[in-house]
PDB file of C-alpha atoms in Angstrom:
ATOM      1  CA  UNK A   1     105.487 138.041 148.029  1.00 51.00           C
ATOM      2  CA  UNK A   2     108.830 138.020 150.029  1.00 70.00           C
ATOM      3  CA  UNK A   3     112.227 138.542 148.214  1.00 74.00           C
ATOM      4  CA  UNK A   4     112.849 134.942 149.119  1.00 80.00           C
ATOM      5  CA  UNK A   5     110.005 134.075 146.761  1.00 82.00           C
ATOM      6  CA  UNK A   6     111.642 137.302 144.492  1.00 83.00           C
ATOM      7  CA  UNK A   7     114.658 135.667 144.718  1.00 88.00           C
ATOM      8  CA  UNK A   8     113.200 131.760 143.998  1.00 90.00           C
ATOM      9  CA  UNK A   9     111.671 133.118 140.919  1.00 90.00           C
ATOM     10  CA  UNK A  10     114.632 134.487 139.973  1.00 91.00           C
ATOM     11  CA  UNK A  11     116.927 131.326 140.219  1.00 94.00           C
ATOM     12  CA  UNK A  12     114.012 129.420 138.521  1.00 95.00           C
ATOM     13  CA  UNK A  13     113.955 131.809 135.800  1.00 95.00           C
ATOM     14  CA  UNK A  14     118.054 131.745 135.136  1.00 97.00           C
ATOM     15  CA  UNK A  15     117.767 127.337 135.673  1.00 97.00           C
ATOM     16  CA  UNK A  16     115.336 127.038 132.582  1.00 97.00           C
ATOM     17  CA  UNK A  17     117.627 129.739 130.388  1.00 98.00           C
ATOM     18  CA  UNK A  18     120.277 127.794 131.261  1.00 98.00           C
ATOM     19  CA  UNK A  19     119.151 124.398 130.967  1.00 98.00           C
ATOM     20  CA  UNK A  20     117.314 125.231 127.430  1.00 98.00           C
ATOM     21  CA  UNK A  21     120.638 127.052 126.354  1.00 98.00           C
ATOM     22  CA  UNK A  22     122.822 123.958 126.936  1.00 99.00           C
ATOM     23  CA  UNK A  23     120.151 121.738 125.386  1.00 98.00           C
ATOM     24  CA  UNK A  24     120.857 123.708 122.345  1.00 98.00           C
ATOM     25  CA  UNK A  25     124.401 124.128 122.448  1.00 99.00           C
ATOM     26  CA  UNK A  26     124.738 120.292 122.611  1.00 98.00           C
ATOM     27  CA  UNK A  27     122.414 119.397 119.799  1.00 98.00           C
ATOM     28  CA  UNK A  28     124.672 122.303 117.845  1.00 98.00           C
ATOM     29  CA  UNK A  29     127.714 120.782 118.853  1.00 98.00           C
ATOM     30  CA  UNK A  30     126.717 116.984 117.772  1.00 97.00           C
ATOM     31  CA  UNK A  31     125.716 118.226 114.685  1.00 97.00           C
ATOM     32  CA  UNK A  32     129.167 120.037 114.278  1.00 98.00           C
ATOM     33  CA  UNK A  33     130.284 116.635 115.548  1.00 97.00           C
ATOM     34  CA  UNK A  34     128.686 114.782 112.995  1.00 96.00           C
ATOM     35  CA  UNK A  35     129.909 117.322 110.336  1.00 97.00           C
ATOM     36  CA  UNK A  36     133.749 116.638 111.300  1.00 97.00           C
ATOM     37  CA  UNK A  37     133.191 112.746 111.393  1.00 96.00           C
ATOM     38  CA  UNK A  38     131.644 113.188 107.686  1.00 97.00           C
ATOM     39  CA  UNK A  39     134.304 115.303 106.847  1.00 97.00           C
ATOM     40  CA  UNK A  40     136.757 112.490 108.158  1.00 97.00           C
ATOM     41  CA  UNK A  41     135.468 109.498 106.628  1.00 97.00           C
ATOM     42  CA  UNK A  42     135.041 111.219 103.106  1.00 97.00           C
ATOM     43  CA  UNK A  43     138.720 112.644 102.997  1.00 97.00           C
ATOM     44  CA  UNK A  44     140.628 109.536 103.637  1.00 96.00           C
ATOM     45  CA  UNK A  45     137.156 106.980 102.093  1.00 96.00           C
ATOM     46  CA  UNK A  46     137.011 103.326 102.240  1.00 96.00           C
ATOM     47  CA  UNK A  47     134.395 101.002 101.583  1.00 96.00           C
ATOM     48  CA  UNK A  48     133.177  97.573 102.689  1.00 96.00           C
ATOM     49  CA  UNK A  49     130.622  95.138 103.500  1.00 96.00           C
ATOM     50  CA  UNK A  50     129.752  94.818 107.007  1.00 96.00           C
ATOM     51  CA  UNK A  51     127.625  92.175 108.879  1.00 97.00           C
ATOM     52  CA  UNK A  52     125.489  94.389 111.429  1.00 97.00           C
ATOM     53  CA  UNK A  53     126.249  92.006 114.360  1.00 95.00           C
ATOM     54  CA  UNK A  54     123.632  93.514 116.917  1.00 95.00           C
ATOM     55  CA  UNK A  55     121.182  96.442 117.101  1.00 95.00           C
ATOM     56  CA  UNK A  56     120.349  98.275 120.378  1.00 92.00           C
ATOM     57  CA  UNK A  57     119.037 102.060 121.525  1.00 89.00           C
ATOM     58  CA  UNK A  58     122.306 103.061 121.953  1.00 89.00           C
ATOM     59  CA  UNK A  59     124.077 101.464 119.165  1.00 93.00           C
ATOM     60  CA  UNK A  60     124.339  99.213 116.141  1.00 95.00           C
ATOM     61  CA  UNK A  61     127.354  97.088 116.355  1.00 96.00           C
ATOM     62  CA  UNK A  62     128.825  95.865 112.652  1.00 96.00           C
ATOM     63  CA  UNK A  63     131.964  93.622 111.723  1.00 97.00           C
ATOM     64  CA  UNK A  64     134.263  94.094 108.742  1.00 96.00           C
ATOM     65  CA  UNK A  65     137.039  93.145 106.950  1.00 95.00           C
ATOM     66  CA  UNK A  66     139.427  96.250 106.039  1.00 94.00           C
ATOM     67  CA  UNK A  67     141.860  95.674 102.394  1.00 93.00           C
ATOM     68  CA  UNK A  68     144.788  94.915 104.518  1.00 92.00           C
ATOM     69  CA  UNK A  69     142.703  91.798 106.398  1.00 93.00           C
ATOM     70  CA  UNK A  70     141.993  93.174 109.656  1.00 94.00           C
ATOM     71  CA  UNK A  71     138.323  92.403 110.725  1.00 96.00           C
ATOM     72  CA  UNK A  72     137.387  95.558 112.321  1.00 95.00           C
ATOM     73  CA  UNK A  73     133.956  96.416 114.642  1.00 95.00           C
ATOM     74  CA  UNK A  74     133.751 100.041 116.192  1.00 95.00           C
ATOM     75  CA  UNK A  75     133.329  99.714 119.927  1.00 92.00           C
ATOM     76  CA  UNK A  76     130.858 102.776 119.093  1.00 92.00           C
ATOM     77  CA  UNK A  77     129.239 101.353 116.136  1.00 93.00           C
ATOM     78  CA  UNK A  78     128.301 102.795 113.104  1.00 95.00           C
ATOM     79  CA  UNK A  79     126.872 106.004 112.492  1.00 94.00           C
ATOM     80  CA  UNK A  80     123.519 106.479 111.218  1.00 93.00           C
ATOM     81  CA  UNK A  81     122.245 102.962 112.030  1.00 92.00           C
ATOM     82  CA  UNK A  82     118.458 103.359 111.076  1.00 91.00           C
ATOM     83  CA  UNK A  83     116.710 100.729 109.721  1.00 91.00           C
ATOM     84  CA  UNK A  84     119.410  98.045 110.129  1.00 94.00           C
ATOM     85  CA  UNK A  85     118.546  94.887 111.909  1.00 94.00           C
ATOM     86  CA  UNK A  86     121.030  92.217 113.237  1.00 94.00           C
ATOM     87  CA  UNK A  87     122.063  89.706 110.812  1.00 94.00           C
ATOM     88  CA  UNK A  88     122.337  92.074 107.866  1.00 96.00           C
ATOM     89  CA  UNK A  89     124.748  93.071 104.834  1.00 97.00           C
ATOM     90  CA  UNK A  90     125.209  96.197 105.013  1.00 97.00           C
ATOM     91  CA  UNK A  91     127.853  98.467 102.499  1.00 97.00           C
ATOM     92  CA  UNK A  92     129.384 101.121 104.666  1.00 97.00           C
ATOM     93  CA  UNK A  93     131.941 103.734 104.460  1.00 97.00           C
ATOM     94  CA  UNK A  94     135.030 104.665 106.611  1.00 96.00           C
ATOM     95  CA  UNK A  95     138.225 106.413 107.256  1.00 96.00           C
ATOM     96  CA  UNK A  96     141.188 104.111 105.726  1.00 95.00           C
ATOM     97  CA  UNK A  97     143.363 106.230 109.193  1.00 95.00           C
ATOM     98  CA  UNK A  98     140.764 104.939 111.404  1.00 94.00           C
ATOM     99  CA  UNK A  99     138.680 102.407 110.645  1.00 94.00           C
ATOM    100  CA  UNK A 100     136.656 102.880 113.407  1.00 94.00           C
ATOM    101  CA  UNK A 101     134.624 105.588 112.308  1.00 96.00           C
ATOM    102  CA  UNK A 102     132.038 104.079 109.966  1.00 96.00           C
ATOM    103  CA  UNK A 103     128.750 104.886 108.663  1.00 96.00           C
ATOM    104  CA  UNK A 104     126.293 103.621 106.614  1.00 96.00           C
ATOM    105  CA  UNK A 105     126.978 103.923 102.983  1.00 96.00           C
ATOM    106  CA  UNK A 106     124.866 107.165 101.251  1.00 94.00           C
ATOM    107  CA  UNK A 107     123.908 108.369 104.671  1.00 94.00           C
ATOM    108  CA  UNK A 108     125.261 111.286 106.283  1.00 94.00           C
ATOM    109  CA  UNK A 109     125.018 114.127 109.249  1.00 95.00           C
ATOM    110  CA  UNK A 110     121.952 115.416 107.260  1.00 95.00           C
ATOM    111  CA  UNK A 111     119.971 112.958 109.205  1.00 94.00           C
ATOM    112  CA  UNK A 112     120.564 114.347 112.248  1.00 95.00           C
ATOM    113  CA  UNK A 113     118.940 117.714 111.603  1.00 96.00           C
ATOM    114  CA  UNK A 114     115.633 116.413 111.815  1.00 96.00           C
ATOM    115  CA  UNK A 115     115.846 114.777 115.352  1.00 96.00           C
ATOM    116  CA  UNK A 116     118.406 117.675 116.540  1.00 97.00           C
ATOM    117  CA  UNK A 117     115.854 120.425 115.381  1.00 98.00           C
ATOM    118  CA  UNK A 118     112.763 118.949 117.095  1.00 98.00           C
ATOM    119  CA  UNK A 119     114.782 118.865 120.281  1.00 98.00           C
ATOM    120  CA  UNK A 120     115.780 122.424 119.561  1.00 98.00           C
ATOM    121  CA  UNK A 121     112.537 123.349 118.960  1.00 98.00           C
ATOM    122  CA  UNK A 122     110.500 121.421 121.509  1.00 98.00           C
ATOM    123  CA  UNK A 123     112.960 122.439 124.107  1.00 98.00           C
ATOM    124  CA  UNK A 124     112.478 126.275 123.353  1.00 98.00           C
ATOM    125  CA  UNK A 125     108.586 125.467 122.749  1.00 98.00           C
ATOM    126  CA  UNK A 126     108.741 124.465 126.781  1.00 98.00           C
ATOM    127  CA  UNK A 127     111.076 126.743 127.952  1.00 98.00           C
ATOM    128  CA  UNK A 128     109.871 130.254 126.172  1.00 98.00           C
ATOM    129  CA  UNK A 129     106.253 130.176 127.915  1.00 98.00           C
ATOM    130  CA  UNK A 130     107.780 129.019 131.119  1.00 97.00           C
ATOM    131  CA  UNK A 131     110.726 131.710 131.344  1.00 97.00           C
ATOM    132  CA  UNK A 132     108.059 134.669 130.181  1.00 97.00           C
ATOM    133  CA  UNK A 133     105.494 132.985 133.168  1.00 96.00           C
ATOM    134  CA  UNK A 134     108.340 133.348 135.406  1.00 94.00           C
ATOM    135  CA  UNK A 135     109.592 136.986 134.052  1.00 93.00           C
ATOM    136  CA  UNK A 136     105.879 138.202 134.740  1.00 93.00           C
ATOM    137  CA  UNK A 137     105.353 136.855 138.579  1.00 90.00           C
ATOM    138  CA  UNK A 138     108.811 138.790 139.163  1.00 86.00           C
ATOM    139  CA  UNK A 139     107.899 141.782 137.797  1.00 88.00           C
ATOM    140  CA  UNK A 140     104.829 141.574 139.351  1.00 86.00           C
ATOM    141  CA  UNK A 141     106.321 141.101 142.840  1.00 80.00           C
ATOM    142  CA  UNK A 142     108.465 144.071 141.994  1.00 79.00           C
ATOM    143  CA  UNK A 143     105.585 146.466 141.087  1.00 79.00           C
ATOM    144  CA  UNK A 144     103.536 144.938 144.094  1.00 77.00           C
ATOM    145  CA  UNK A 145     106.555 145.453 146.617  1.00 72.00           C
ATOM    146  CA  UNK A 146     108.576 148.180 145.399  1.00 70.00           C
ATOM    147  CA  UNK A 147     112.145 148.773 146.943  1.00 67.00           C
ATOM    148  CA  UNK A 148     112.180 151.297 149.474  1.00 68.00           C
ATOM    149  CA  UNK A 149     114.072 154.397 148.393  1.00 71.00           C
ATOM    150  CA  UNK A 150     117.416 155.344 150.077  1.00 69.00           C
ATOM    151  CA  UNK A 151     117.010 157.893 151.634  1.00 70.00           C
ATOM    152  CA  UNK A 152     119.057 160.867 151.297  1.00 70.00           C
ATOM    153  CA  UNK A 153     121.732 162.578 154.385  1.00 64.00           C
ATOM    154  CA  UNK A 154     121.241 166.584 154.712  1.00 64.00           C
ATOM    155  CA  UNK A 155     124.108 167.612 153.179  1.00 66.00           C
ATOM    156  CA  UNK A 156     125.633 170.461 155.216  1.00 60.00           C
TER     157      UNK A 156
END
């Protein structure tokens, strides 16, 4: 093989470390992210009963009605939607400073271990066997094309 190909390998092999390494510092860091939100919500608690007003992939939309009278619905819906279905009474919990940080009543960032751990472990699961494949072709070219040796000046 040609050091380009070397040198391909090489990239390819640094790509999936890096791309499996930031898969896992992001599903670390949501789950620190879902820590602090829990964290918010139970120092300052409030509770209501919300109407879940629509459900999508991306989000579950709810309307409530704080103590003070303001109807309130989180632009980012409520977190840990799961089961919910439009149309429902749901009790949920949130953070009397900001009401917009909800989430389902009993539920908390413990549900997100499971789906953040598969993606841990499935991305690691594709990326381990791929970055040792990759490791052996280069030290295969290596062994097949050593470097030539620098050669030495007479010293005088």
């Amino acid at each position: 093989m040609t050091a380009r190909s070397e040198r391909a390998r090489r990239i390819g092999w640094f790509t999936v470390l890096s791309v499996a390494s930031l898969l896992t510092v992001m599903c670390v860091g949501l789950l620190f992210a879902a820590i602090r939100n829990d964290n918010s919500i139970q120092a300052h608690l409030g509770t209501a009963n919300a109407t879940v007003e629509s459900v999508a992939f991306d989000r579950t939309i709810i309307q409530y009605e704080t103590p003070d009278g303001i109807v309130h619905s989180p632009a980012n819906g409520v977190l840990y939607p799961s089961g919910l279905s439009a149309g429902q009474l749901v009790l949920i919990e949130y953070d009397a400073t900001d009401p917009d940080l909800a989430r389902v009543a009993g539920r908390s960032a413990t549900l997100t271990l499971l789906p953040l751990g598969t993606t841990i472990l499935f991305t690691w699961l594709i990326a381990a066997p791929l970055l040792w494949w990759l490791r052996r072709l280069i030290k295969r070219d290596r062994a097949a094309h050593p470097a030539p040796e620098p050669t030495e000046a007479p010293v005088s």
